[in-house]
PDB file of C-alpha atoms in Angstrom:
ATOM      1  CA  MET A   4      10.125 -26.129 -17.227  1.00  0.00           C
ATOM      2  CA  PHE A   5      11.942 -24.727 -20.274  1.00  0.00           C
ATOM      3  CA  ALA A   6      12.437 -20.966 -20.653  1.00  0.00           C
ATOM      4  CA  ALA A   7       9.944 -20.780 -23.550  1.00  0.00           C
ATOM      5  CA  GLU A   8       7.293 -22.529 -21.460  1.00  0.00           C
ATOM      6  CA  ARG A   9       7.933 -20.240 -18.479  1.00  0.00           C
ATOM      7  CA  ARG A  10       7.662 -17.134 -20.594  1.00  0.00           C
ATOM      8  CA  GLN A  11       4.456 -18.287 -22.237  1.00  0.00           C
ATOM      9  CA  LEU A  12       2.914 -18.927 -18.813  1.00  0.00           C
ATOM     10  CA  ILE A  13       4.115 -15.535 -17.552  1.00  0.00           C
ATOM     11  CA  LEU A  14       2.592 -13.829 -20.575  1.00  0.00           C
ATOM     12  CA  GLU A  15      -0.730 -15.642 -20.065  1.00  0.00           C
ATOM     13  CA  MET A  16      -0.849 -14.585 -16.406  1.00  0.00           C
ATOM     14  CA  VAL A  17      -0.184 -10.944 -17.249  1.00  0.00           C
ATOM     15  CA  ARG A  18      -2.805 -10.966 -20.005  1.00  0.00           C
ATOM     16  CA  ALA A  19      -5.353 -12.521 -17.657  1.00  0.00           C
ATOM     17  CA  ASN A  20      -4.720 -10.189 -14.707  1.00  0.00           C
ATOM     18  CA  GLY A  21      -3.402  -6.979 -16.243  1.00  0.00           C
ATOM     19  CA  ALA A  22      -0.564  -6.842 -13.698  1.00  0.00           C
ATOM     20  CA  VAL A  23       1.276  -9.541 -11.756  1.00  0.00           C
ATOM     21  CA  SER A  24       4.039  -9.261  -9.161  1.00  0.00           C
ATOM     22  CA  LEU A  25       7.395 -10.994  -9.644  1.00  0.00           C
ATOM     23  CA  ARG A  26       6.776 -12.823  -6.395  1.00  0.00           C
ATOM     24  CA  GLU A  27       3.526 -14.305  -7.694  1.00  0.00           C
ATOM     25  CA  LEU A  28       5.046 -15.176 -11.062  1.00  0.00           C
ATOM     26  CA  ALA A  29       7.940 -16.979  -9.368  1.00  0.00           C
ATOM     27  CA  ARG A  30       5.513 -18.948  -7.215  1.00  0.00           C
ATOM     28  CA  VAL A  31       3.397 -20.065 -10.164  1.00  0.00           C
ATOM     29  CA  VAL A  32       6.254 -21.037 -12.490  1.00  0.00           C
ATOM     30  CA  GLN A  33       8.175 -22.533  -9.540  1.00  0.00           C
ATOM     31  CA  THR A  34      11.452 -20.725 -10.030  1.00  0.00           C
ATOM     32  CA  SER A  35      13.385 -17.835  -8.471  1.00  0.00           C
ATOM     33  CA  GLU A  36      12.523 -14.159  -8.785  1.00  0.00           C
ATOM     34  CA  VAL A  37      15.901 -13.619 -10.464  1.00  0.00           C
ATOM     35  CA  THR A  38      14.928 -16.040 -13.249  1.00  0.00           C
ATOM     36  CA  VAL A  39      11.471 -14.517 -13.577  1.00  0.00           C
ATOM     37  CA  ARG A  40      12.962 -11.023 -13.794  1.00  0.00           C
ATOM     38  CA  ARG A  41      15.173 -12.223 -16.659  1.00  0.00           C
ATOM     39  CA  ASP A  42      12.142 -13.721 -18.426  1.00  0.00           C
ATOM     40  CA  VAL A  43      10.177 -10.493 -17.999  1.00  0.00           C
ATOM     41  CA  ARG A  44      13.037  -8.486 -19.503  1.00  0.00           C
ATOM     42  CA  ALA A  45      13.058 -10.811 -22.536  1.00  0.00           C
ATOM     43  CA  LEU A  46       9.294 -10.474 -23.002  1.00  0.00           C
ATOM     44  CA  GLU A  47       9.541  -6.695 -22.675  1.00  0.00           C
ATOM     45  CA  ALA A  48      12.231  -6.631 -25.373  1.00  0.00           C
ATOM     46  CA  GLU A  49       9.728  -8.369 -27.671  1.00  0.00           C
ATOM     47  CA  GLY A  50       7.092  -5.744 -26.848  1.00  0.00           C
ATOM     48  CA  LEU A  51       4.757  -8.290 -25.237  1.00  0.00           C
ATOM     49  CA  LEU A  52       4.589  -6.672 -21.790  1.00  0.00           C
ATOM     50  CA  ASP A  53       5.971  -3.774 -19.769  1.00  0.00           C
ATOM     51  CA  ARG A  54       8.118  -4.089 -16.682  1.00  0.00           C
ATOM     52  CA  ARG A  55       6.955  -2.234 -13.603  1.00  0.00           C
ATOM     53  CA  HIS A  56       8.646  -2.066 -10.244  1.00  0.00           C
ATOM     54  CA  GLY A  57       8.203  -5.483  -8.640  1.00  0.00           C
ATOM     55  CA  GLY A  58       6.143  -6.931 -11.456  1.00  0.00           C
ATOM     56  CA  ALA A  59       4.907  -6.877 -15.047  1.00  0.00           C
ATOM     57  CA  VAL A  60       1.911  -5.267 -16.755  1.00  0.00           C
ATOM     58  CA  LEU A  61       0.332  -5.250 -20.176  1.00  0.00           C
ATOM     59  CA  PRO A  62       1.855  -2.793 -22.671  1.00  0.00           C
ATOM     60  CA  GLY A  63       0.598   0.721 -22.005  1.00  0.00           C
ATOM     61  CA  GLY A  64       0.140  -0.094 -18.314  1.00  0.00           C
ATOM     62  CA  PHE A  65       1.013   3.485 -17.324  1.00  0.00           C
ATOM     63  CA  THR A  66      -2.548   4.545 -18.129  1.00  0.00           C
ATOM     64  CA  ARG A  67      -4.321   1.229 -17.708  1.00  0.00           C
ATOM     65  CA  GLU A  68      -6.208   0.464 -14.514  1.00  0.00           C
ATOM     66  CA  SER A  69      -6.928  -3.138 -13.597  1.00  0.00           C
ATOM     67  CA  GLY A  70     -10.436  -3.914 -12.396  1.00  0.00           C
ATOM     68  CA  PHE A  71     -11.310  -5.252  -8.949  1.00  0.00           C
ATOM     69  CA  PRO A  72     -11.387  -8.962  -9.970  1.00  0.00           C
ATOM     70  CA  GLN A  73      -7.783  -8.721 -11.209  1.00  0.00           C
ATOM     71  CA  LYS A  74      -6.495  -6.652  -8.281  1.00  0.00           C
ATOM     72  CA  SER A  75      -8.094  -8.900  -5.680  1.00  0.00           C
ATOM     73  CA  HIS A  76      -5.835 -11.800  -6.707  1.00  0.00           C
ATOM     74  CA  LEU A  77      -2.574  -9.840  -6.666  1.00  0.00           C
ATOM     75  CA  ALA A  78      -0.192  -9.871  -3.669  1.00  0.00           C
ATOM     76  CA  THR A  79      -2.892 -11.255  -1.368  1.00  0.00           C
ATOM     77  CA  ALA A  80      -0.516 -12.365   1.405  1.00  0.00           C
ATOM     78  CA  GLU A  81       1.224  -8.990   1.340  1.00  0.00           C
ATOM     79  CA  LYS A  82      -2.070  -7.109   1.566  1.00  0.00           C
ATOM     80  CA  THR A  83      -3.083  -9.241   4.543  1.00  0.00           C
ATOM     81  CA  ALA A  84       0.146  -8.409   6.400  1.00  0.00           C
ATOM     82  CA  ILE A  85      -0.238  -4.713   5.608  1.00  0.00           C
ATOM     83  CA  ALA A  86      -3.851  -4.668   6.797  1.00  0.00           C
ATOM     84  CA  ASP A  87      -2.887  -6.417  10.049  1.00  0.00           C
ATOM     85  CA  LEU A  88      -0.349  -3.717  10.886  1.00  0.00           C
ATOM     86  CA  ALA A  89      -2.521  -0.813   9.773  1.00  0.00           C
ATOM     87  CA  ALA A  90      -5.393  -2.008  11.957  1.00  0.00           C
ATOM     88  CA  GLY A  91      -3.073  -1.782  14.958  1.00  0.00           C
ATOM     89  CA  LEU A  92      -2.888   1.982  14.439  1.00  0.00           C
ATOM     90  CA  VAL A  93      -6.615   2.436  15.118  1.00  0.00           C
ATOM     91  CA  THR A  94      -7.974   2.729  18.649  1.00  0.00           C
ATOM     92  CA  GLU A  95     -11.420   2.466  20.156  1.00  0.00           C
ATOM     93  CA  GLY A  96     -13.692   5.453  19.565  1.00  0.00           C
ATOM     94  CA  GLU A  97     -11.740   6.960  16.659  1.00  0.00           C
ATOM     95  CA  ALA A  98     -13.190   8.456  13.496  1.00  0.00           C
ATOM     96  CA  VAL A  99     -11.236   7.548  10.345  1.00  0.00           C
ATOM     97  CA  VAL A 100     -11.520   7.733   6.578  1.00  0.00           C
ATOM     98  CA  VAL A 101     -10.921   4.578   4.509  1.00  0.00           C
ATOM     99  CA  GLY A 102     -10.579   4.933   0.747  1.00  0.00           C
ATOM    100  CA  ALA A 103     -11.334   2.455  -2.009  1.00  0.00           C
ATOM    101  CA  GLY A 104      -9.064  -0.456  -2.884  1.00  0.00           C
ATOM    102  CA  THR A 105      -8.404  -4.119  -2.248  1.00  0.00           C
ATOM    103  CA  THR A 106      -5.874  -3.410   0.520  1.00  0.00           C
ATOM    104  CA  THR A 107      -8.226  -1.018   2.289  1.00  0.00           C
ATOM    105  CA  GLN A 108     -10.954  -3.649   2.011  1.00  0.00           C
ATOM    106  CA  GLU A 109      -8.674  -6.024   3.935  1.00  0.00           C
ATOM    107  CA  LEU A 110      -8.148  -3.280   6.519  1.00  0.00           C
ATOM    108  CA  ALA A 111     -11.917  -2.784   6.889  1.00  0.00           C
ATOM    109  CA  ARG A 112     -12.398  -6.464   7.731  1.00  0.00           C
ATOM    110  CA  ARG A 113     -10.068  -5.985  10.694  1.00  0.00           C
ATOM    111  CA  LEU A 114     -11.570  -2.674  11.755  1.00  0.00           C
ATOM    112  CA  ALA A 115     -14.891  -4.464  12.225  1.00  0.00           C
ATOM    113  CA  ARG A 116     -13.519  -5.627  15.596  1.00  0.00           C
ATOM    114  CA  VAL A 117     -12.691  -2.131  16.910  1.00  0.00           C
ATOM    115  CA  PRO A 118     -15.585  -0.916  19.111  1.00  0.00           C
ATOM    116  CA  GLY A 119     -16.870   2.645  18.968  1.00  0.00           C
ATOM    117  CA  LEU A 120     -15.265   3.292  15.581  1.00  0.00           C
ATOM    118  CA  THR A 121     -16.685   5.648  12.950  1.00  0.00           C
ATOM    119  CA  VAL A 122     -15.564   4.949   9.384  1.00  0.00           C
ATOM    120  CA  VAL A 123     -16.182   7.361   6.525  1.00  0.00           C
ATOM    121  CA  THR A 124     -15.744   5.766   3.092  1.00  0.00           C
ATOM    122  CA  ASN A 125     -16.603   6.061  -0.579  1.00  0.00           C
ATOM    123  CA  SER A 126     -16.103   2.318  -1.097  1.00  0.00           C
ATOM    124  CA  LEU A 127     -19.019  -0.099  -1.236  1.00  0.00           C
ATOM    125  CA  LEU A 128     -16.615  -2.950  -0.465  1.00  0.00           C
ATOM    126  CA  VAL A 129     -15.315  -1.241   2.681  1.00  0.00           C
ATOM    127  CA  ALA A 130     -18.890  -0.518   3.789  1.00  0.00           C
ATOM    128  CA  GLN A 131     -19.880  -4.129   3.131  1.00  0.00           C
ATOM    129  CA  ALA A 132     -16.988  -5.414   5.245  1.00  0.00           C
ATOM    130  CA  LEU A 133     -18.213  -3.263   8.144  1.00  0.00           C
ATOM    131  CA  ALA A 134     -21.968  -3.673   7.609  1.00  0.00           C
ATOM    132  CA  HIS A 135     -22.517  -6.214  10.410  1.00  0.00           C
ATOM    133  CA  ALA A 136     -19.878  -4.953  12.831  1.00  0.00           C
ATOM    134  CA  ASN A 137     -21.049  -4.243  16.368  1.00  0.00           C
ATOM    135  CA  ARG A 138     -20.594  -0.646  17.512  1.00  0.00           C
ATOM    136  CA  VAL A 139     -18.982   0.502  14.257  1.00  0.00           C
ATOM    137  CA  GLU A 140     -20.746   3.358  12.491  1.00  0.00           C
ATOM    138  CA  VAL A 141     -20.297   3.572   8.729  1.00  0.00           C
ATOM    139  CA  VAL A 142     -20.760   6.903   6.938  1.00  0.00           C
ATOM    140  CA  MET A 143     -20.833   6.746   3.145  1.00  0.00           C
ATOM    141  CA  THR A 144     -20.237   9.590   0.742  1.00  0.00           C
ATOM    142  CA  GLY A 145     -22.611  10.386  -2.064  1.00  0.00           C
ATOM    143  CA  GLY A 146     -21.551  10.280  -5.679  1.00  0.00           C
ATOM    144  CA  THR A 147     -21.641   8.170  -8.828  1.00  0.00           C
ATOM    145  CA  LEU A 148     -20.704   4.491  -8.701  1.00  0.00           C
ATOM    146  CA  ARG A 149     -17.578   3.320 -10.577  1.00  0.00           C
ATOM    147  CA  GLY A 150     -18.259  -0.320 -11.325  1.00  0.00           C
ATOM    148  CA  SER A 151     -14.596  -1.236 -11.866  1.00  0.00           C
ATOM    149  CA  ASN A 152     -13.675  -0.680  -8.201  1.00  0.00           C
ATOM    150  CA  TYR A 153     -17.104  -0.304  -6.509  1.00  0.00           C
ATOM    151  CA  ALA A 154     -16.320   3.243  -5.390  1.00  0.00           C
ATOM    152  CA  LEU A 155     -18.413   6.417  -5.315  1.00  0.00           C
ATOM    153  CA  VAL A 156     -16.802   9.274  -7.241  1.00  0.00           C
ATOM    154  CA  GLY A 157     -17.681  12.645  -8.728  1.00  0.00           C
ATOM    155  CA  SER A 158     -18.840  15.973  -7.341  1.00  0.00           C
ATOM    156  CA  GLY A 159     -21.437  14.359  -5.084  1.00  0.00           C
ATOM    157  CA  ALA A 160     -18.744  12.382  -3.271  1.00  0.00           C
ATOM    158  CA  GLU A 161     -16.442  15.387  -2.959  1.00  0.00           C
ATOM    159  CA  GLN A 162     -19.158  17.734  -1.696  1.00  0.00           C
ATOM    160  CA  SER A 163     -20.279  15.265   0.966  1.00  0.00           C
ATOM    161  CA  LEU A 164     -16.779  15.407   2.477  1.00  0.00           C
ATOM    162  CA  GLN A 165     -16.728  19.180   2.924  1.00  0.00           C
ATOM    163  CA  GLY A 166     -16.525  20.217   6.580  1.00  0.00           C
ATOM    164  CA  LEU A 167     -15.557  16.709   7.697  1.00  0.00           C
ATOM    165  CA  ARG A 168     -12.635  16.160  10.112  1.00  0.00           C
ATOM    166  CA  VAL A 169     -11.265  12.782  11.253  1.00  0.00           C
ATOM    167  CA  SER A 170      -8.075  11.628  12.963  1.00  0.00           C
ATOM    168  CA  ARG A 171      -6.525   9.875   9.955  1.00  0.00           C
ATOM    169  CA  ALA A 172      -7.146   8.650   6.446  1.00  0.00           C
ATOM    170  CA  PHE A 173      -6.136   5.230   5.110  1.00  0.00           C
ATOM    171  CA  LEU A 174      -5.612   5.281   1.346  1.00  0.00           C
ATOM    172  CA  SER A 175      -4.231   3.036  -1.358  1.00  0.00           C
ATOM    173  CA  GLY A 176      -3.479   3.709  -5.015  1.00  0.00           C
ATOM    174  CA  SER A 177      -1.863   2.431  -8.197  1.00  0.00           C
ATOM    175  CA  GLY A 178       1.659   3.690  -7.558  1.00  0.00           C
ATOM    176  CA  LEU A 179       3.914   5.387  -5.003  1.00  0.00           C
ATOM    177  CA  THR A 180       7.151   7.297  -5.534  1.00  0.00           C
ATOM    178  CA  ALA A 181       9.151   9.663  -3.341  1.00  0.00           C
ATOM    179  CA  GLU A 182       9.043  12.267  -6.103  1.00  0.00           C
ATOM    180  CA  ARG A 183       5.267  12.441  -6.669  1.00  0.00           C
ATOM    181  CA  GLY A 184       3.752  10.546  -3.765  1.00  0.00           C
ATOM    182  CA  LEU A 185       0.645   8.401  -4.247  1.00  0.00           C
ATOM    183  CA  SER A 186      -0.969   8.268  -7.681  1.00  0.00           C
ATOM    184  CA  THR A 187      -3.738   6.495  -9.542  1.00  0.00           C
ATOM    185  CA  SER A 188      -4.748   5.856 -13.157  1.00  0.00           C
ATOM    186  CA  ASN A 189      -8.241   7.361 -12.941  1.00  0.00           C
ATOM    187  CA  MET A 190      -8.966  11.086 -12.735  1.00  0.00           C
ATOM    188  CA  LEU A 191     -12.275  10.749 -10.855  1.00  0.00           C
ATOM    189  CA  SER A 192     -10.766   8.438  -8.232  1.00  0.00           C
ATOM    190  CA  ALA A 193      -7.827  10.804  -7.762  1.00  0.00           C
ATOM    191  CA  SER A 194     -10.139  13.753  -7.163  1.00  0.00           C
ATOM    192  CA  VAL A 195     -12.122  11.949  -4.461  1.00  0.00           C
ATOM    193  CA  ASP A 196      -8.948  10.680  -2.783  1.00  0.00           C
ATOM    194  CA  ARG A 197      -7.703  14.267  -2.546  1.00  0.00           C
ATOM    195  CA  ALA A 198     -10.971  15.233  -0.850  1.00  0.00           C
ATOM    196  CA  LEU A 199     -10.593  12.333   1.599  1.00  0.00           C
ATOM    197  CA  VAL A 200      -7.093  13.530   2.490  1.00  0.00           C
ATOM    198  CA  GLN A 201      -8.349  17.040   3.199  1.00  0.00           C
ATOM    199  CA  ALA A 202     -10.650  15.605   5.877  1.00  0.00           C
ATOM    200  CA  ALA A 203      -7.870  13.922   7.874  1.00  0.00           C
ATOM    201  CA  ALA A 204      -5.274  15.140  10.352  1.00  0.00           C
ATOM    202  CA  GLU A 205      -2.884  12.334   9.299  1.00  0.00           C
ATOM    203  CA  VAL A 206      -2.543  10.307   6.101  1.00  0.00           C
ATOM    204  CA  VAL A 207      -1.565   6.620   6.118  1.00  0.00           C
ATOM    205  CA  VAL A 208      -0.816   5.023   2.752  1.00  0.00           C
ATOM    206  CA  LEU A 209      -1.204   1.257   2.346  1.00  0.00           C
ATOM    207  CA  ALA A 210       0.882   0.013  -0.581  1.00  0.00           C
ATOM    208  CA  ASP A 211       2.424  -3.380  -1.264  1.00  0.00           C
ATOM    209  CA  HIS A 212       5.935  -3.651  -2.724  1.00  0.00           C
ATOM    210  CA  THR A 213       4.693  -3.885  -6.336  1.00  0.00           C
ATOM    211  CA  LYS A 214       3.524  -0.258  -6.154  1.00  0.00           C
ATOM    212  CA  LEU A 215       6.798   1.175  -4.858  1.00  0.00           C
ATOM    213  CA  GLY A 216       8.548   3.118  -7.605  1.00  0.00           C
ATOM    214  CA  THR A 217       5.502   2.940  -9.898  1.00  0.00           C
ATOM    215  CA  ASP A 218       4.186   6.263 -11.209  1.00  0.00           C
ATOM    216  CA  THR A 219       0.722   6.635 -12.728  1.00  0.00           C
ATOM    217  CA  MET A 220      -1.164   9.494 -14.340  1.00  0.00           C
ATOM    218  CA  PHE A 221      -2.946  11.357 -11.561  1.00  0.00           C
ATOM    219  CA  GLN A 222      -1.326  12.417  -8.295  1.00  0.00           C
ATOM    220  CA  THR A 223      -3.554  11.919  -5.251  1.00  0.00           C
ATOM    221  CA  VAL A 224      -1.345  12.547  -2.206  1.00  0.00           C
ATOM    222  CA  PRO A 225       1.963  14.475  -2.440  1.00  0.00           C
ATOM    223  CA  THR A 226       4.818  12.905  -0.492  1.00  0.00           C
ATOM    224  CA  ASP A 227       5.035  15.761   2.020  1.00  0.00           C
ATOM    225  CA  ILE A 228       1.435  15.127   3.097  1.00  0.00           C
ATOM    226  CA  ILE A 229       1.917  11.387   3.739  1.00  0.00           C
ATOM    227  CA  THR A 230       2.408  10.741   7.460  1.00  0.00           C
ATOM    228  CA  ARG A 231       3.096   7.007   7.283  1.00  0.00           C
ATOM    229  CA  LEU A 232       3.520   4.258   4.728  1.00  0.00           C
ATOM    230  CA  VAL A 233       2.598   0.681   5.653  1.00  0.00           C
ATOM    231  CA  THR A 234       4.087  -1.775   3.165  1.00  0.00           C
ATOM    232  CA  ASP A 235       5.433  -5.319   2.957  1.00  0.00           C
ATOM    233  CA  GLU A 236       9.016  -6.510   2.865  1.00  0.00           C
ATOM    234  CA  PRO A 237      10.591  -6.309  -0.613  1.00  0.00           C
ATOM    235  CA  SER A 238      12.443  -9.338  -1.894  1.00  0.00           C
ATOM    236  CA  ALA A 239      16.174  -9.646  -1.240  1.00  0.00           C
ATOM    237  CA  HIS A 240      16.996  -8.752  -4.857  1.00  0.00           C
ATOM    238  CA  ASP A 241      14.630  -5.784  -5.104  1.00  0.00           C
ATOM    239  CA  ASP A 242      17.153  -2.964  -4.712  1.00  0.00           C
ATOM    240  CA  ARG A 243      14.825  -0.477  -6.335  1.00  0.00           C
ATOM    241  CA  ALA A 244      12.177  -0.954  -3.653  1.00  0.00           C
ATOM    242  CA  GLU A 245      14.748  -0.446  -0.894  1.00  0.00           C
ATOM    243  CA  THR A 246      15.965   2.710  -2.630  1.00  0.00           C
ATOM    244  CA  GLU A 247      12.418   4.039  -2.940  1.00  0.00           C
ATOM    245  CA  LEU A 248      11.696   3.343   0.734  1.00  0.00           C
ATOM    246  CA  GLN A 249      14.895   5.156   1.636  1.00  0.00           C
ATOM    247  CA  ALA A 250      13.910   8.158  -0.472  1.00  0.00           C
ATOM    248  CA  LEU A 251      10.478   8.270   1.179  1.00  0.00           C
ATOM    249  CA  ALA A 252      12.107   8.171   4.618  1.00  0.00           C
ATOM    250  CA  ASP A 253      14.388  11.022   3.581  1.00  0.00           C
ATOM    251  CA  ARG A 254      11.274  13.046   2.780  1.00  0.00           C
ATOM    252  CA  GLY A 255       9.947  12.547   6.312  1.00  0.00           C
ATOM    253  CA  VAL A 256       7.540   9.639   5.751  1.00  0.00           C
ATOM    254  CA  GLN A 257       7.388   7.120   8.627  1.00  0.00           C
ATOM    255  CA  ILE A 258       7.944   3.680   7.080  1.00  0.00           C
ATOM    256  CA  THR A 259       6.423   0.570   8.631  1.00  0.00           C
ATOM    257  CA  VAL A 260       7.427  -2.675   6.909  1.00  0.00           C
ATOM    258  CA  ALA A 261       5.644  -5.953   7.531  1.00  0.00           C
ATOM    259  CA  GLY A 262       8.011  -8.902   7.666  1.00  0.00           C
ATOM    260  CA  GLY A 263       7.281 -12.183   5.926  1.00  0.00           C
ATOM    261  CA  SER A 264       4.273 -13.905   7.438  1.00  0.00           C
ATOM    262  CA  SER A 265       2.149 -16.916   6.735  1.00  0.00           C
ATOM    263  CA  ALA A 266      -1.114 -16.389   4.924  1.00  0.00           C
ATOM    264  CA  ASN A 267      -2.621 -18.899   7.371  1.00  0.00           C
ATOM    265  CA  GLU A 268      -1.937 -16.788  10.448  1.00  0.00           C
ATOM    266  CA  ALA A 269      -5.032 -15.859  12.401  1.00  0.00           C
ATOM    267  CA  PRO A 270      -5.775 -12.104  12.401  1.00  0.00           C
ATOM    268  CA  PRO A 271      -5.045 -10.225  15.625  1.00  0.00           C
ATOM    269  CA  GLU A 272      -7.725  -9.336  18.120  1.00  0.00           C
ATOM    270  CA  ALA A 273      -9.321  -5.908  17.838  1.00  0.00           C
ATOM    271  CA  GLY A 274      -7.073  -3.195  19.148  1.00  0.00           C
ATOM    272  CA  ARG A 275      -4.058  -5.543  19.423  1.00  0.00           C
ATOM    273  CA  PRO A 276      -1.118  -5.811  17.004  1.00  0.00           C
ATOM    274  CA  PRO A 277      -0.266  -9.130  15.385  1.00  0.00           C
ATOM    275  CA  GLU A 278       2.265 -11.234  17.307  1.00  0.00           C
ATOM    276  CA  ARG A 279       5.265 -11.683  15.026  1.00  0.00           C
ATOM    277  CA  GLY A 280       9.029 -11.821  15.361  1.00  0.00           C
ATOM    278  CA  ARG A 281      11.447  -8.926  15.142  1.00  0.00           C
ATOM    279  CA  ARG A 282      12.987  -7.805  11.915  1.00  0.00           C
ATOM    280  CA  ASP A 283      15.791  -5.271  11.564  1.00  0.00           C
ATOM    281  CA  VAL A 284      16.510  -3.570   8.267  1.00  0.00           C
ATOM    282  CA  PRO A 285      19.874  -1.786   8.018  1.00  0.00           C
ATOM    283  CA  MET A 286      18.581   1.266   6.186  1.00  0.00           C
ATOM    284  CA  PRO A 287      19.379   4.493   8.015  1.00  0.00           C
ATOM    285  CA  ALA A 288      18.556   7.729   6.231  1.00  0.00           C
ATOM    286  CA  PRO A 289      19.402  11.430   6.454  1.00  0.00           C
ATOM    287  CA  ARG A 290      17.029  13.425   8.610  1.00  0.00           C
ATOM    288  CA  ARG A 291      15.346  16.438   7.127  1.00  0.00           C
ATOM    289  CA  ASN A 292      13.876  19.441   8.866  1.00  0.00           C
ATOM    290  CA  PRO A 293      10.192  19.121   9.776  1.00  0.00           C
ATOM    291  CA  PRO A 294       7.748  20.258   7.086  1.00  0.00           C
ATOM    292  CA  PRO A 295       6.336  23.793   7.217  1.00  0.00           C
ATOM    293  CA  GLY A 296       3.493  24.135   9.656  1.00  0.00           C
ATOM    294  CA  SER A 297       4.587  21.168  11.746  1.00  0.00           C
ATOM    295  CA  GLY A 298       5.348  23.446  14.680  1.00  0.00           C
ATOM    296  CA  GLY A 299       8.837  21.970  15.183  1.00  0.00           C
ATOM    297  CA  SER A 300      11.850  24.235  15.579  1.00  0.00           C
ATOM    298  CA  GLY A 301      14.297  21.630  14.275  1.00  0.00           C
ATOM    299  CA  ALA A 302      14.860  17.988  13.593  1.00  0.00           C
ATOM    300  CA  PRO A 303      14.092  15.544  16.410  1.00  0.00           C
ATOM    301  CA  PRO A 304      16.960  13.563  17.933  1.00  0.00           C
ATOM    302  CA  PRO A 305      18.392  10.992  15.523  1.00  0.00           C
ATOM    303  CA  THR A 306      17.429   7.386  16.125  1.00  0.00           C
ATOM    304  CA  GLN A 307      18.936   4.185  14.885  1.00  0.00           C
ATOM    305  CA  LEU A 308      16.932   1.936  12.612  1.00  0.00           C
ATOM    306  CA  ARG A 309      15.197  -0.592  14.820  1.00  0.00           C
ATOM    307  CA  ALA A 310      12.346  -2.998  15.111  1.00  0.00           C
ATOM    308  CA  SER A 311       9.477  -0.831  16.157  1.00  0.00           C
ATOM    309  CA  GLY A 312       8.609  -0.892  19.806  1.00  0.00           C
ATOM    310  CA  ALA A 313       7.019   2.533  19.709  1.00  0.00           C
ATOM    311  CA  SER A 314       5.189   4.363  16.987  1.00  0.00           C
ATOM    312  CA  PRO A 315       4.840   8.127  16.652  1.00  0.00           C
ATOM    313  CA  MET A 316       1.137   7.592  16.009  1.00  0.00           C
ATOM    314  CA  ASP A 317      -1.427   6.984  18.715  1.00  0.00           C
ATOM    315  CA  GLY A 318      -2.757   3.530  19.348  1.00  0.00           C
ATOM    316  CA  PRO A 319      -1.346   0.015  19.720  1.00  0.00           C
ATOM    317  CA  LYS A 320       2.103  -0.615  18.253  1.00  0.00           C
ATOM    318  CA  PRO A 321       2.835  -3.426  15.752  1.00  0.00           C
ATOM    319  CA  HIS A 322       5.691  -5.779  16.611  1.00  0.00           C
ATOM    320  CA  ARG A 323       7.024  -7.193  13.338  1.00  0.00           C
ATOM    321  CA  VAL A 324       7.875  -3.922  11.695  1.00  0.00           C
ATOM    322  CA  ALA A 325      10.878  -1.846  10.910  1.00  0.00           C
ATOM    323  CA  ASP A 326      10.787   1.926  11.211  1.00  0.00           C
ATOM    324  CA  LEU A 327      13.141   3.691   8.851  1.00  0.00           C
ATOM    325  CA  ALA A 328      14.695   6.544  10.752  1.00  0.00           C
ATOM    326  CA  PRO A 329      16.489   9.316   8.828  1.00  0.00           C
ATOM    327  CA  ARG A 330      20.190   9.900   9.599  1.00  0.00           C
ATOM    328  CA  ARG A 331      21.648  13.129  10.903  1.00  0.00           C
ATOM    329  CA  ARG A 332      23.155  15.200   8.090  1.00  0.00           C
TER     330      ARG A 332
END
């Protein structure tokens, strides 16, 4: 395929979906991510699209939010791997909050197999995924329906969360940076996500590599409040993603990275992590002091970066992950 043909196809995909990852573009045009990145730069120079970390969006994408049909076709294999690992953090009998999003919808499908679970959500899609689950209680917020992502928002949703307390919240968003944390393009969604966070003792962010380093209008979860990030493995040439993960680790966020996996793998049994191979990522980081209110008197002992055999969170431990441990200063 000639360069002009590739670039025309790339432009058509971005126009159709609003945002497309470099990985997906490379797969469709049957070339390397390096070549696709060069094509995206050329199209950006012509003003036809905007580059975003790990992908491309329509011009003005900083404020634009893709609808559910577009998002559901982006980074599907990555979202599956992330959901597999996140489900391994949940144990029988827990009460959790699950926010709106396509990645959290994938998580909900796996949580349907965890007995005795209580899930609080403002997402119709999450509730639908759990509707026929045995011994899983679903509690929905009130609020006004946003048709673009099938989520309940507004004062009714926020008020229904007052006085609620759960073990952890699972949230997604439009972008994640070490500087601002999780963010989204819609003010109403951001407000409800902040209310969901207030109800949880721990906050787990689910974000695929295309969202790392992307900053959008409305902050939902500051970095210092994020307990853990579950993401997928960036490509070998994606230095920016590795840098952003390092910066998040430096800020005290536990990083769990899903290694490459087949989209045809069967999901793990309820309460059990997926069986995958080890993966080591040579990314040590400086250790910071614990955040205020954590109760710690100093930094915990330094650990080397390793394939995770133990997680600081309760519940089953995923196997094909890498925990980014900060270095001693």
